[in-house]
mmCIF file of C-alpha atoms in Angstrom:
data_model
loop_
_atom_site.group_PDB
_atom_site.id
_atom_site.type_symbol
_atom_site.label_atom_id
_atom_site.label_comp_id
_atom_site.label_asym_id
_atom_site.label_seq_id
_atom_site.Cartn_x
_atom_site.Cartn_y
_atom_site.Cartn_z
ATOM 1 C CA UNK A 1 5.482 -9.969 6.039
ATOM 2 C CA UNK A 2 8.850 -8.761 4.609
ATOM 3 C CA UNK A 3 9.667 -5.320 4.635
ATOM 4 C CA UNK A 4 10.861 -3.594 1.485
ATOM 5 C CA UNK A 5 13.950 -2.038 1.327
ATOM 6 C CA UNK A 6 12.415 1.310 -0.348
ATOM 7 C CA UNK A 7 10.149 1.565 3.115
ATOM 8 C CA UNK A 8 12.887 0.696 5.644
ATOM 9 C CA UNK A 9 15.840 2.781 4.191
ATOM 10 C CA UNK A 10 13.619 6.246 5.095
ATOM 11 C CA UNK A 11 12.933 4.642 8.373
ATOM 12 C CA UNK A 12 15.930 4.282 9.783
ATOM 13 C CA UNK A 13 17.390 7.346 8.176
ATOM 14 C CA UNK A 14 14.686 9.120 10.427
ATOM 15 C CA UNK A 15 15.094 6.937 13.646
ATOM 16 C CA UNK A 16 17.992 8.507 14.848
ATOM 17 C CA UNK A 17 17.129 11.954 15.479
ATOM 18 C CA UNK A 18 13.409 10.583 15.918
ATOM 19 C CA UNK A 19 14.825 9.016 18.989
ATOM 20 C CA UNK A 20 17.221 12.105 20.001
ATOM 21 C CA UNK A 21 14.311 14.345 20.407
ATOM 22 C CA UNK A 22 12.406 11.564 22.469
ATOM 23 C CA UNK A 23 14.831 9.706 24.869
ATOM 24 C CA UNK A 24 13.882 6.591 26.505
ATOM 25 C CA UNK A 25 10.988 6.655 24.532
ATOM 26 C CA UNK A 26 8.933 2.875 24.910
ATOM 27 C CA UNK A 27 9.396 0.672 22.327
ATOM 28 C CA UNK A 28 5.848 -0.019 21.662
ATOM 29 C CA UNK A 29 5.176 4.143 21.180
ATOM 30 C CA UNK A 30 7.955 4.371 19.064
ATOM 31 C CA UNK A 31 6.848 1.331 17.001
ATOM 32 C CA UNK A 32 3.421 2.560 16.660
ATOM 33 C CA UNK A 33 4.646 6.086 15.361
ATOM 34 C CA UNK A 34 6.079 4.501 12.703
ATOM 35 C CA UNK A 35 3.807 1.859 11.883
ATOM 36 C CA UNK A 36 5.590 -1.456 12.358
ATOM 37 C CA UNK A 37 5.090 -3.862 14.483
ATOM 38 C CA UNK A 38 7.849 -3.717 17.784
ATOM 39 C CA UNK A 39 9.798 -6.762 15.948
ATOM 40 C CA UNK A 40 9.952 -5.393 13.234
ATOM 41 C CA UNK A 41 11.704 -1.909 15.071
ATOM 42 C CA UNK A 42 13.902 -3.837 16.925
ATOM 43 C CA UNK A 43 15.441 -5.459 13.778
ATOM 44 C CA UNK A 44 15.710 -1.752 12.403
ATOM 45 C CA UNK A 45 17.679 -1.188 15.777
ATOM 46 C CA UNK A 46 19.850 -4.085 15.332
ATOM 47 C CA UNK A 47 20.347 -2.782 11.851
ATOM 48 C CA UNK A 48 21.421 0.646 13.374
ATOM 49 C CA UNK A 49 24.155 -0.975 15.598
ATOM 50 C CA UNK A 50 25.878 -2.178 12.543
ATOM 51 C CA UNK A 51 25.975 1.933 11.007
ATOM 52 C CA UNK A 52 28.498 4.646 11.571
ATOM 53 C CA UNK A 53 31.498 6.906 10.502
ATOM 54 C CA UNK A 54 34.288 5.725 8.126
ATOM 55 C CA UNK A 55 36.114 3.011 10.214
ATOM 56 C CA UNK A 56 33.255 1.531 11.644
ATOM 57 C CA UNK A 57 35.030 0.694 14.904
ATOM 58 C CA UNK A 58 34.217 1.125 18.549
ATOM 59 C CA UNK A 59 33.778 4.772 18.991
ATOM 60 C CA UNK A 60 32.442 4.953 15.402
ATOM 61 C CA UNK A 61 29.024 3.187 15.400
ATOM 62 C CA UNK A 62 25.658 4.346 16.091
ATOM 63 C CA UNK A 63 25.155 3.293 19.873
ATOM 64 C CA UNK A 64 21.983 2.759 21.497
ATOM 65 C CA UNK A 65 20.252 1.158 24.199
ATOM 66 C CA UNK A 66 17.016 -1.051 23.794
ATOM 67 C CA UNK A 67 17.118 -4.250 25.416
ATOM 68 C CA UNK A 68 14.573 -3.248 28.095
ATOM 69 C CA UNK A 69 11.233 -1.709 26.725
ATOM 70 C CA UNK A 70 12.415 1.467 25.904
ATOM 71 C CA UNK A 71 15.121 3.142 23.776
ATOM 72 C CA UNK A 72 18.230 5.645 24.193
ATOM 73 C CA UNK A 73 20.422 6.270 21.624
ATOM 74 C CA UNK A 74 24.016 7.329 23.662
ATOM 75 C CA UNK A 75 26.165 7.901 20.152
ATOM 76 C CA UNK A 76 24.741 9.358 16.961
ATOM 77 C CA UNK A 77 27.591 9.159 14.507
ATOM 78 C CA UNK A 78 26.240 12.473 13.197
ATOM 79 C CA UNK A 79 22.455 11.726 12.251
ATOM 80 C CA UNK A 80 21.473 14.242 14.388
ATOM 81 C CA UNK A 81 19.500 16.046 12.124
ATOM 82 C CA UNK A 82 16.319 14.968 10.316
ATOM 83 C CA UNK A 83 16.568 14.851 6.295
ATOM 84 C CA UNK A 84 15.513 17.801 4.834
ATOM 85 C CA UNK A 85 12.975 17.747 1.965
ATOM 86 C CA UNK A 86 14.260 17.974 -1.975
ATOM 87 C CA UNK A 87 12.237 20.164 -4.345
ATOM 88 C CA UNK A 88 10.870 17.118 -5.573
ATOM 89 C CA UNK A 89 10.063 15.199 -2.322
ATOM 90 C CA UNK A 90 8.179 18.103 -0.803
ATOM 91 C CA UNK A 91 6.290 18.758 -4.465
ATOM 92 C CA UNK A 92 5.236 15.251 -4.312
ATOM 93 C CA UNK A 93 3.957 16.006 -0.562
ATOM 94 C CA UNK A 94 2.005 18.959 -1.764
ATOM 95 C CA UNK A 95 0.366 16.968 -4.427
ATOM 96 C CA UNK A 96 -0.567 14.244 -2.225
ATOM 97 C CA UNK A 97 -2.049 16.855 0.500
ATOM 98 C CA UNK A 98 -4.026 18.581 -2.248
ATOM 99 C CA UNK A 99 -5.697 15.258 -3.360
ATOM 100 C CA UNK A 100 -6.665 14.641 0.244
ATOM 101 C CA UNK A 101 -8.461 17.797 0.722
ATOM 102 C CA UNK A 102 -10.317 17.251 -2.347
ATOM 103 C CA UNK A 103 -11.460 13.577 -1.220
ATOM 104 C CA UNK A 104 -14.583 13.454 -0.192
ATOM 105 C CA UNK A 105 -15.515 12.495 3.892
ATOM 106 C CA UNK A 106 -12.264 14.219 5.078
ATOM 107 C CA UNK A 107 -13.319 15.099 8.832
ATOM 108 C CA UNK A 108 -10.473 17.734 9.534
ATOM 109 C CA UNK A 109 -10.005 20.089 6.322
ATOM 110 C CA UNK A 110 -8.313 22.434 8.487
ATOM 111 C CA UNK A 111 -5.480 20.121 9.608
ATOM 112 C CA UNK A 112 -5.112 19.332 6.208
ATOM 113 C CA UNK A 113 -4.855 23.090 4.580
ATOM 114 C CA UNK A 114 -2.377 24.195 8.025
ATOM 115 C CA UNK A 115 0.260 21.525 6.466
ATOM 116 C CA UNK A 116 -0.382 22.095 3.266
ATOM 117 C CA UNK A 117 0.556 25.978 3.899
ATOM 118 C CA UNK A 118 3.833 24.473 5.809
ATOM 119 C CA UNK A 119 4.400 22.156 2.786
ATOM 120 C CA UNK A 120 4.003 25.136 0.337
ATOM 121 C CA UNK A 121 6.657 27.107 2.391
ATOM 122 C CA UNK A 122 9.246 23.866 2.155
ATOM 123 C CA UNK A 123 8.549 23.741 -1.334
ATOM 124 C CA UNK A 124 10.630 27.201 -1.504
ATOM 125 C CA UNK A 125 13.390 26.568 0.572
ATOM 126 C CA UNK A 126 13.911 22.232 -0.362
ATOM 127 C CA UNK A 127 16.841 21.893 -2.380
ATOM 128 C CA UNK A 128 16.781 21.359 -5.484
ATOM 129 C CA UNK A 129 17.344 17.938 -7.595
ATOM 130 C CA UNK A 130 16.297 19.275 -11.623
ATOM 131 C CA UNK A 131 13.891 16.019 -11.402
ATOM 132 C CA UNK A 132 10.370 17.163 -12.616
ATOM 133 C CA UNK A 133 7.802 15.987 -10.546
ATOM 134 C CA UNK A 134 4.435 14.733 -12.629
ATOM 135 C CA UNK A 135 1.337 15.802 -10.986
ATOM 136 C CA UNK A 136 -0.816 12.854 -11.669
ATOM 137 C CA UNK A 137 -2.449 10.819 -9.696
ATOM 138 C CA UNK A 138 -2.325 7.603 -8.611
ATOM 139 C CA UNK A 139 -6.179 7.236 -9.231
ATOM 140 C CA UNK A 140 -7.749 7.007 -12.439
ATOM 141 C CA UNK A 141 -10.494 9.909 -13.542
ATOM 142 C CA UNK A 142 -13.455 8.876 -11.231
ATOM 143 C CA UNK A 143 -16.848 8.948 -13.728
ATOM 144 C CA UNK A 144 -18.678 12.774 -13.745
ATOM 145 C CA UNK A 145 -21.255 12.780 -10.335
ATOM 146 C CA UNK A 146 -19.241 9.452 -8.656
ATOM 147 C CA UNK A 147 -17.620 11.657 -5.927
ATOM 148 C CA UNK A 148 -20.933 13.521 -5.613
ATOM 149 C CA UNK A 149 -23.144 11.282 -4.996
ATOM 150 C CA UNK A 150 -20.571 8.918 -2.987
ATOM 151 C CA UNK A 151 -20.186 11.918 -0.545
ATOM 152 C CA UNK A 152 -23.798 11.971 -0.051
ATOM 153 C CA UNK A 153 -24.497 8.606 0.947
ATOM 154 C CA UNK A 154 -21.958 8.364 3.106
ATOM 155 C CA UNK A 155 -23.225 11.945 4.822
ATOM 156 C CA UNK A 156 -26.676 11.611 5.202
ATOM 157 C CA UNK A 157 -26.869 7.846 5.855
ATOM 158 C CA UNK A 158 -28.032 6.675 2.456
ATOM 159 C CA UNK A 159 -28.048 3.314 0.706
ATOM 160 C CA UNK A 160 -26.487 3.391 -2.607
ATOM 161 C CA UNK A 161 -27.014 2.044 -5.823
ATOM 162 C CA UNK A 162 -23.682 1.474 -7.945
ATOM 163 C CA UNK A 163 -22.257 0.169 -11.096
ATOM 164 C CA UNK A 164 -18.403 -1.475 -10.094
ATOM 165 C CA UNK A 165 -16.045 -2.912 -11.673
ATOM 166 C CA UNK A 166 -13.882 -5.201 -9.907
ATOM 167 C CA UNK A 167 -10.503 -5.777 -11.121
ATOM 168 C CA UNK A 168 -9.572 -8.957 -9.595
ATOM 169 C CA UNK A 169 -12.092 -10.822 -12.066
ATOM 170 C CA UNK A 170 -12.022 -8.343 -14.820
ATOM 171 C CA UNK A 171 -16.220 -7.990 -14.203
ATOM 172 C CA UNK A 172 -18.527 -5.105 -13.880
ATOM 173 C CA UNK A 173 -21.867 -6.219 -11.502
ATOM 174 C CA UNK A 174 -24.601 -4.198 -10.127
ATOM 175 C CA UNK A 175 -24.584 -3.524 -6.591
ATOM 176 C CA UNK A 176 -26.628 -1.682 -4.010
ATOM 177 C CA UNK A 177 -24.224 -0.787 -0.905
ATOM 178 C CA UNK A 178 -24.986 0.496 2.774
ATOM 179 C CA UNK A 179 -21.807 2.837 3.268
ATOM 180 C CA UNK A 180 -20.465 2.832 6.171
ATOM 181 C CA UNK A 181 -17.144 5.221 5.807
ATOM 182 C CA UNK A 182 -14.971 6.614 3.019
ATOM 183 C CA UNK A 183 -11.123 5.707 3.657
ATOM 184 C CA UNK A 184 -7.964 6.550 2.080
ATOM 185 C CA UNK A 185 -5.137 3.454 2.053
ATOM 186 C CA UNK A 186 -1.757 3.743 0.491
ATOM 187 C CA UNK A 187 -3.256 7.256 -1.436
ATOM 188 C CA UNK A 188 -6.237 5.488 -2.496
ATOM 189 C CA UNK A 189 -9.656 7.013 -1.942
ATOM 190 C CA UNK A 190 -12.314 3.727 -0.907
ATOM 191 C CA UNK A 191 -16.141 3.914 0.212
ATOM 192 C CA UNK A 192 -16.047 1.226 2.841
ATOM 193 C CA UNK A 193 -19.605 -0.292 3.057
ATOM 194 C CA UNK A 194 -21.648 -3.506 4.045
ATOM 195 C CA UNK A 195 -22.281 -5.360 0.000
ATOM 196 C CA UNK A 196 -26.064 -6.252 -0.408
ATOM 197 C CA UNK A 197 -25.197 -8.768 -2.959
ATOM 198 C CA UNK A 198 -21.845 -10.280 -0.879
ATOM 199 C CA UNK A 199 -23.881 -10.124 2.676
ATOM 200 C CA UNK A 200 -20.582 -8.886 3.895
ATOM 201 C CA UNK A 201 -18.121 -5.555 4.293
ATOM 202 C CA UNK A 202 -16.518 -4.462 1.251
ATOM 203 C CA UNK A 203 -13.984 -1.673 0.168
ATOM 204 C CA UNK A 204 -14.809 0.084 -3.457
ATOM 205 C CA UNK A 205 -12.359 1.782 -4.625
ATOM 206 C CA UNK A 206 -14.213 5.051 -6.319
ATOM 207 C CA UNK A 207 -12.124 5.274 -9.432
ATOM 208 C CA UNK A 208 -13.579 1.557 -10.491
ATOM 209 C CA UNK A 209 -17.193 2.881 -9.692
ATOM 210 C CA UNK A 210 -18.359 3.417 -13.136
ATOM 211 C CA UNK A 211 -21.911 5.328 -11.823
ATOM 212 C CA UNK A 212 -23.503 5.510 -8.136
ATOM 213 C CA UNK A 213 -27.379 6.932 -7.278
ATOM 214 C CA UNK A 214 -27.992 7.734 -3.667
ATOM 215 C CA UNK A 215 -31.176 5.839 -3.007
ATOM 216 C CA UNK A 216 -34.308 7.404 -0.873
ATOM 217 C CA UNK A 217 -33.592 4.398 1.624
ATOM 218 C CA UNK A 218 -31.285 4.473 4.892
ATOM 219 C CA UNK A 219 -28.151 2.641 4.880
ATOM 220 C CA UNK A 220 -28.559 -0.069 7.494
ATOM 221 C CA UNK A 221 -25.425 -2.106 7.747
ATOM 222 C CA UNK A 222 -26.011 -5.057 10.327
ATOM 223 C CA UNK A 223 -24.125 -5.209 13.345
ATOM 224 C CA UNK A 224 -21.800 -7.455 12.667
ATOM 225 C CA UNK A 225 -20.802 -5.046 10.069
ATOM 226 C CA UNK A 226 -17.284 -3.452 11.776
ATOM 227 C CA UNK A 227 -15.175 -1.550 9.854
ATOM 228 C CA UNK A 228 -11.450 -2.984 8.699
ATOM 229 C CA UNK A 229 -8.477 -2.448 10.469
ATOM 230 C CA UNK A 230 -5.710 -1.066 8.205
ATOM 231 C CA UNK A 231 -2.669 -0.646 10.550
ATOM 232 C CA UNK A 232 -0.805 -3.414 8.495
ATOM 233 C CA UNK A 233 -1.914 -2.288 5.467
ATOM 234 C CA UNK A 234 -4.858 -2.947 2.719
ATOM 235 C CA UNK A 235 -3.917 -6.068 2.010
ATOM 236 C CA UNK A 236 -4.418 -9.153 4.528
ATOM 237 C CA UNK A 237 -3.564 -12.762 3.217
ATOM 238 C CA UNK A 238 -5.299 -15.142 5.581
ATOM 239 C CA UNK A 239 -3.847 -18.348 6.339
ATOM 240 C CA UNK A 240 -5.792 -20.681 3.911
ATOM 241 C CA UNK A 241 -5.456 -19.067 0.932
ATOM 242 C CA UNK A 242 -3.029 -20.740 -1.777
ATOM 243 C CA UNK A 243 0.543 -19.800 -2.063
ATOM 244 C CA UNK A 244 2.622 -19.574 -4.855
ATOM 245 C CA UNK A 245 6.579 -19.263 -5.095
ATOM 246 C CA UNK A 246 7.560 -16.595 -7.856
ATOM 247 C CA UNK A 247 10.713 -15.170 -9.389
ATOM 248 C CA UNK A 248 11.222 -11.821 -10.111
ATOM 249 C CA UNK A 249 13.825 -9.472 -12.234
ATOM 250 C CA UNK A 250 15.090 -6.732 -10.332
ATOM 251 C CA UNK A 251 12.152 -4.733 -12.624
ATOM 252 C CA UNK A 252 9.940 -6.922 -10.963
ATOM 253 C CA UNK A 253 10.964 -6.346 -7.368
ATOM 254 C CA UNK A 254 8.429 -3.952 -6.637
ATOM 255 C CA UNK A 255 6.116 -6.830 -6.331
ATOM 256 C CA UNK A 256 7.501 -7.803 -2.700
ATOM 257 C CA UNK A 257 7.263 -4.543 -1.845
ATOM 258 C CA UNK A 258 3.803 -3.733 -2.923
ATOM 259 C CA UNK A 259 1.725 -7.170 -1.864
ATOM 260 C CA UNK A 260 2.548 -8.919 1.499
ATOM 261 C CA UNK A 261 4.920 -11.863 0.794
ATOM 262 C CA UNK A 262 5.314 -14.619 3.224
ATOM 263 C CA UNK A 263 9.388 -15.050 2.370
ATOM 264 C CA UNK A 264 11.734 -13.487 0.252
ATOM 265 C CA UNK A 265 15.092 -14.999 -0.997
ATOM 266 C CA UNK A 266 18.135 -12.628 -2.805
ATOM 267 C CA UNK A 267 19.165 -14.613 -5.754
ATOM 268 C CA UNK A 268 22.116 -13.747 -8.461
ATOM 269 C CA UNK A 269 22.026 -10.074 -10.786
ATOM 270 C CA UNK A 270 19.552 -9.018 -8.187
ATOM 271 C CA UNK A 271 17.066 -11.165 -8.761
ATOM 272 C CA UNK A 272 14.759 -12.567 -5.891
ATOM 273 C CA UNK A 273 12.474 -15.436 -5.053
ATOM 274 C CA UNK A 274 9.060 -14.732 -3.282
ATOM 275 C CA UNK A 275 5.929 -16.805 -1.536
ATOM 276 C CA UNK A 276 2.777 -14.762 -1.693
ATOM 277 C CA UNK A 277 -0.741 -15.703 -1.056
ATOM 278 C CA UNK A 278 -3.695 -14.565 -3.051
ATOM 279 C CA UNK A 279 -7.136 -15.289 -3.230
ATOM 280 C CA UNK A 280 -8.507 -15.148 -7.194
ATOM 281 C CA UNK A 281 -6.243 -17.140 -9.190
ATOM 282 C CA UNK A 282 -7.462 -15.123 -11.916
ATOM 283 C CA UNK A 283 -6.008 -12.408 -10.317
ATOM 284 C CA UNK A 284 -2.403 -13.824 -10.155
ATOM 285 C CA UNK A 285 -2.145 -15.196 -13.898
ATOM 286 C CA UNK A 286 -2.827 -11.871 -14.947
ATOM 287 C CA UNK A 287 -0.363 -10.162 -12.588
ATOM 288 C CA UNK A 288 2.716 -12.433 -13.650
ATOM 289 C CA UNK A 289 1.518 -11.984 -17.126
ATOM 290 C CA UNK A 290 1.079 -8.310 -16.776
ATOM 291 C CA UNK A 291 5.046 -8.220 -15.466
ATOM 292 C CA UNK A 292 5.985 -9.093 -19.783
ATOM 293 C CA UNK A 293 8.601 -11.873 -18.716
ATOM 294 C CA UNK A 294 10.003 -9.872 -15.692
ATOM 295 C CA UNK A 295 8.082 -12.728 -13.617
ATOM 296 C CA UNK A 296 7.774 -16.205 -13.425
ATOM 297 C CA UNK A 297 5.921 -18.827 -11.595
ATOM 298 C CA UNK A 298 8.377 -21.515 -9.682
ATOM 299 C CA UNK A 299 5.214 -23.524 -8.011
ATOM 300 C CA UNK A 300 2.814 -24.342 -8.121
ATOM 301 C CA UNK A 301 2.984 -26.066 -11.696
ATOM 302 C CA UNK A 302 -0.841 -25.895 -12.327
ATOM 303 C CA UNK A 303 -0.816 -22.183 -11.848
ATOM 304 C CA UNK A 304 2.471 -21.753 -14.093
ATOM 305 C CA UNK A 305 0.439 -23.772 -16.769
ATOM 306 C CA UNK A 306 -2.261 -21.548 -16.531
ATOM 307 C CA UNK A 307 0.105 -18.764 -17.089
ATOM 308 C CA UNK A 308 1.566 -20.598 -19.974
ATOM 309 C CA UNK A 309 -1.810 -21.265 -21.843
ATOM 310 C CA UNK A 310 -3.153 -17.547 -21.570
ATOM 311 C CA UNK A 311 0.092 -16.789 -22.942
ATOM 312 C CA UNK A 312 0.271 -19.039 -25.644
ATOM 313 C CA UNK A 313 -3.994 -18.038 -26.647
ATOM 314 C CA UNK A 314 -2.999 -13.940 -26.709
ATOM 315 C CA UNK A 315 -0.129 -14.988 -29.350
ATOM 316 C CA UNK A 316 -2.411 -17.034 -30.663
ATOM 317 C CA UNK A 317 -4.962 -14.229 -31.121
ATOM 318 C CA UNK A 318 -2.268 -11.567 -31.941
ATOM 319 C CA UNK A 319 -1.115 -13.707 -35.547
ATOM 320 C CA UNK A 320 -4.453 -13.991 -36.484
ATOM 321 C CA UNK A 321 -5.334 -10.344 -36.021
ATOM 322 C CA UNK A 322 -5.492 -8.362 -39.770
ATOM 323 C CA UNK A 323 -2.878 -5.974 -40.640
ATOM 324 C CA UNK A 324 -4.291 -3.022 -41.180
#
């Protein structure tokens, strides 16, 4: 998977002094603090070796050493302090730390509140940018009694009853659940729990359920019911599901940096050309059709048809719609 430039540029800003404070540190610890894989931190490295001071010349460069399995940075062309927070960075923290200690299944509330009162502190001393941060979230309004009554299955070991609607095929279906956890992935709250109706593990996002009723009976996932592993994120393309080559505007670039993509290619007026897998085809026409011409589908042609026709019915549907 490609990393985005809007994840690695904070990265390496922070490596530096990351690796001041923690010389010789092993590659695989310092990987795993910032959740990449080791290749992936060693081309961040390489990257480094290439960044310095105006003149960029021996003496100039960032110099480190990690060719063995752990890593010493011996010059620091001045990034020897961490980045300090803006007003609008460390609002934006806040917010996010106040959503999580409203989500329901959070295990350590006070770990949560001690940085919030840290965050609240930074808030008065960050500097400021004028930028007004929005405090909405990323969530839609969950239905009155969802959160409730999710929180209660998951608590006391309850099978659940629920009414979902899954966005993927555009449906709402009837479902009874056996939770088995409630997780929170790239600032999303999900009930993770074994699907009656699927006979397997799914994740629910709790903003799509529309209502939930704890039922009298215990939850009883089966054993081969194991919960996901999310250290490389929510989304997990296997290796038979179809591919398809897309081009995007630079609007459009936050594509590759949201989904996995198996390659990425720069192209002219910062444009780029991505392969990404997917499993509902539904799924992708309506994502290239929901990017309004900032998108396009290179291969494969059936699935650029596809676009094509839905296109072609809305219009179709929009002329014959009365003025009002």
């Amino acid at each position: 998977m490609t990393t985005g430039a809007t994840e690695r540029l904070p990265r390496l800003l922070a490596l530096v002094p990351y690796l001041l404070s923690r010389p010789g540190i092993p590659v695989a610890d310092a990987a795993a603090d910032f959740g990449v894989t080791e290749q992936q931190l060693r081309r961040d490295l390489e990257l480094l070796w290439m960044c310095g001071l105006p003149g960029y010349g021996p003496g100039d460069l960032i110099d480190l050493s990690f060719e063995s399995e752990t890593i010493t940075v011996t010059y620091d062309a001045g990034m020897r302090r961490p980045l300090r927070m803006t007003a609008s960075e460390a609002t934006s923290l806040l917010v996010a730390l106040r959503a999580l200690a409203d989500t329901p299944g959070i295990a350590d509330t006070e770990a949560v509140q001690r940085a919030l009162s840290k965050v609240e502190e930074a808030v008065g001393q960050a500097e400021p940018t004028g930028v007004v941060v929005g405090l909405v979230g990323r969530e839609g309004p969950m239905e009155p009694g969802v959160q409730e009554a999710v929180q209660r299955a998951v608590t006391e070991h309850r099978a659940m009853s629920m009414r979902y609607y899954t966005a993927s095929r555009d449906e709402i279906s009837e479902r009874t659940v056996d939770p088995m956890r409630l997780v929170i992935v790239d600032g999303r709250s999900y009930l993770e729990a074994w699907c009656r109706s699927a006979t397997a593990v799914r994740r629910f996002r709790l903003d799509r359920i529309d209502a939930a009723e704890v039922l009298d009976e215990a939850a009883r996932p089966p054993r081969e019911a194991e919960p996901t592993d999310f250290s490389a994120g929510l989304f997990r393309p296997m290796p038979d599901q179809p591919s398809a080559v897309l081009e995007l505007d630079p609007d459009a670039r936050w594509v590759s940096e949201y989904y996995p993509v198996d390659e990425l290619a720069e192209l002219e007026h910062g444009r780029i050309r991505v392969r990404m897998r997917y499993s509902d085809r539904s799924w992708m026409v309506r994502l290239v059709l929901g990017l309004g011409g900032q998108g396009r589908v290179v291969e494969p042609r059936d699935l650029a048809d596809d676009v094509r026709r839905r296109a072609e019915e809305a219009l179709a549907r929009a002329h014959h719609v009365p003025s009002l």
